[in-house]
Amino acid sequence: MRFRVGIGYDIHRLVEGRKLILGGVEIAHSKGLLGHSDGDAVIHALCDALLGALSLGDIGEHFPDTSAEYKDIASSKLLQLVNEFVAECGYKINNLDVIVIAQEPKLLPYKKQIREHICSLLGIRQEFLNIKAKTNEGLDAIGQASAIACYATASLIKEI
Ligand code: MG
């Protein structure tokens, strides 16, 4: 197959006493995302989108949250490992698209830095990654700022 497409989704609870890390970038906020790792929902959704495009299952199968090896791991490291799977399977990233849904904090000031960080991790040009930040219009747990969710899609192209 020349082209493959995958979808990823993740959500983490916002709690006090944790750093907020999204897309590998530390964001100034009074709360952070709860998780076995750093809780980086953006990176987790991207990992699942890439794994989905490769038909390689999901992030939980590869990096179990019951494993001490992954306790408090920087999720950026997981994305680099998944990126190695992409190359090993003979593909390269065609493009990635991300929607982060956070009622707070405002992510606009961080979008550029997140994009630069992820592109440098993956070794791709910035035009191949788009980041969109939305609120949930005050609705449900995300809208009440109790959680941050993220959707991602990945398109891969066969290396020739
Ligand atoms: Mg997660």
Coordinates of C-alpha atoms and ligand atoms in Angstrom, one line a residue:
M1 CA 0.0 0.0 0.0
R2 CA 1.4 3.4 -1.0
F3 CA -0.7 5.5 1.4
R4 CA -2.0 4.6 4.9
V5 CA -4.1 6.7 7.3
G6 CA -4.6 6.4 11.1
I7 CA -6.6 8.1 13.8
G8 CA -5.7 8.6 17.4
Y9 CA -7.5 10.0 20.4
D10 CA -6.6 10.6 24.1
I11 CA -7.9 12.3 27.2
H12 CA -6.4 12.9 30.5
R13 CA -7.7 14.4 33.7
L14 CA -6.4 17.9 34.8
V15 CA -5.2 17.8 38.5
E16 CA -3.3 20.0 40.8
G17 CA 0.3 19.2 41.6
R18 CA 1.4 18.1 38.1
K19 CA 3.2 20.0 35.3
L20 CA 1.1 20.5 32.2
I21 CA 3.0 19.0 29.2
L22 CA 1.3 19.1 25.8
G23 CA 3.1 18.2 22.6
G24 CA 6.3 17.9 24.7
V25 CA 6.1 21.5 25.7
E26 CA 5.7 22.7 29.3
I27 CA 2.7 25.1 29.6
A28 CA 2.2 27.5 32.4
H29 CA -1.0 26.4 34.3
S30 CA -2.1 25.7 37.8
K31 CA -2.9 22.1 37.0
G32 CA -1.4 19.3 34.9
L33 CA -2.5 16.1 33.3
L34 CA -2.7 12.9 35.4
G35 CA -1.1 9.8 34.0
H36 CA 1.4 7.0 34.4
S37 CA 3.7 8.9 32.0
D38 CA 3.7 12.7 31.8
G39 CA 0.1 12.5 30.6
D40 CA 0.8 14.3 27.3
A41 CA -2.5 13.7 25.5
V42 CA -1.2 15.3 22.3
I43 CA 1.8 12.9 22.0
H44 CA -0.4 9.9 23.0
A45 CA -3.0 10.7 20.3
L46 CA -0.2 11.1 17.7
C47 CA 1.4 7.8 18.7
D48 CA -2.0 6.1 18.3
A49 CA -2.6 7.7 14.9
L50 CA 0.8 6.5 13.7
L51 CA 0.3 3.0 15.1
G52 CA -3.1 3.0 13.5
A53 CA -1.7 3.8 10.1
L54 CA 0.8 0.9 10.5
S55 CA -1.9 -1.5 11.8
L56 CA 0.3 -2.0 14.9
G57 CA -2.3 -1.8 17.7
D58 CA -2.3 1.0 20.2
I59 CA 0.0 2.8 22.6
G60 CA -1.1 0.8 25.6
E61 CA 0.0 -2.5 24.0
H62 CA 3.5 -1.1 23.2
F63 CA 4.1 0.9 26.4
P64 CA 1.8 -0.5 29.2
D65 CA 0.9 1.8 32.0
T66 CA 1.5 -1.1 34.4
S67 CA 5.2 -1.1 33.5
A68 CA 7.7 0.6 35.8
E69 CA 9.8 1.2 32.7
Y70 CA 7.3 3.9 31.5
K71 CA 6.5 5.5 34.9
D72 CA 6.8 9.3 34.5
I73 CA 8.5 8.8 31.1
A74 CA 8.6 11.8 28.8
S75 CA 6.0 11.0 26.2
S76 CA 8.3 12.6 23.6
K77 CA 10.4 9.5 24.0
L78 CA 7.5 7.3 23.1
L79 CA 6.8 9.3 20.0
Q80 CA 10.4 8.8 18.9
L81 CA 10.1 5.0 19.4
V82 CA 6.8 5.0 17.3
N83 CA 8.5 7.0 14.7
E84 CA 11.2 4.3 14.4
F85 CA 8.4 1.8 13.7
V86 CA 7.3 4.0 10.8
A87 CA 10.7 3.8 9.3
E88 CA 11.1 0.1 10.0
C89 CA 7.8 -0.6 8.2
G90 CA 9.1 1.3 5.2
Y91 CA 7.0 4.4 5.5
K92 CA 7.5 8.1 6.0
I93 CA 5.1 10.7 7.4
N94 CA 3.0 12.4 4.7
N95 CA 1.2 14.7 7.1
L96 CA -0.2 14.9 10.6
D97 CA -3.2 16.9 11.8
V98 CA -4.1 17.5 15.5
I99 CA -7.0 18.9 17.4
V100 CA -6.4 19.7 21.1
I101 CA -9.5 20.4 23.1
A102 CA -8.8 22.4 26.2
Q103 CA -11.1 24.9 27.9
E104 CA -8.1 26.3 29.7
P105 CA -5.3 27.3 29.5
K106 CA -5.3 29.1 26.2
L107 CA -3.0 27.2 23.9
L108 CA -2.6 29.8 21.1
P109 CA 0.6 31.1 22.5
Y110 CA 2.1 27.6 22.6
K111 CA 1.0 26.2 19.2
K112 CA 4.1 27.3 17.4
Q113 CA 6.5 25.8 20.0
I114 CA 4.5 22.6 20.1
R115 CA 4.7 22.3 16.3
E116 CA 8.4 23.0 16.3
H117 CA 9.1 20.5 19.1
I118 CA 7.1 17.6 17.5
C119 CA 8.5 18.2 14.0
S120 CA 12.0 18.2 15.4
L121 CA 11.3 14.9 17.3
L122 CA 9.9 13.3 14.1
G123 CA 12.4 14.8 11.7
I124 CA 9.7 16.3 9.5
R125 CA 9.2 19.8 8.0
Q126 CA 6.7 22.0 9.8
E127 CA 4.4 22.1 6.8
F128 CA 3.6 18.4 7.5
L129 CA 2.1 19.0 10.9
N130 CA -0.9 21.1 11.7
I131 CA -2.1 21.9 15.3
K132 CA -5.6 23.2 16.0
A133 CA -6.6 24.3 19.5
K134 CA -10.3 24.5 20.5
T135 CA -12.3 24.8 23.7
N136 CA -15.4 22.7 24.4
E137 CA -17.6 25.7 24.7
G138 CA -18.0 25.1 28.4
L139 CA -19.7 21.7 27.9
D140 CA -19.0 18.5 29.8
A141 CA -15.8 17.5 31.7
I142 CA -13.5 19.1 29.1
G143 CA -15.6 22.3 29.0
Q144 CA -15.4 22.4 32.8
A145 CA -11.6 22.3 32.5
S146 CA -11.4 18.9 34.3
A147 CA -9.7 17.3 31.4
I148 CA -7.9 17.9 28.1
A149 CA -8.5 15.7 25.1
C150 CA -6.8 15.4 21.7
Y151 CA -7.6 13.9 18.3
A152 CA -4.9 13.2 15.7
T153 CA -4.7 11.8 12.2
A154 CA -1.6 10.5 10.5
S155 CA -1.1 9.9 6.8
L156 CA 1.9 7.8 5.8
I157 CA 3.5 7.3 2.4
K158 CA 5.6 4.4 1.3
E159 CA 9.3 5.1 1.0
I160 CA 10.4 4.5 -2.5
Ligands
MG1 MG -2.7 8.9 27.4

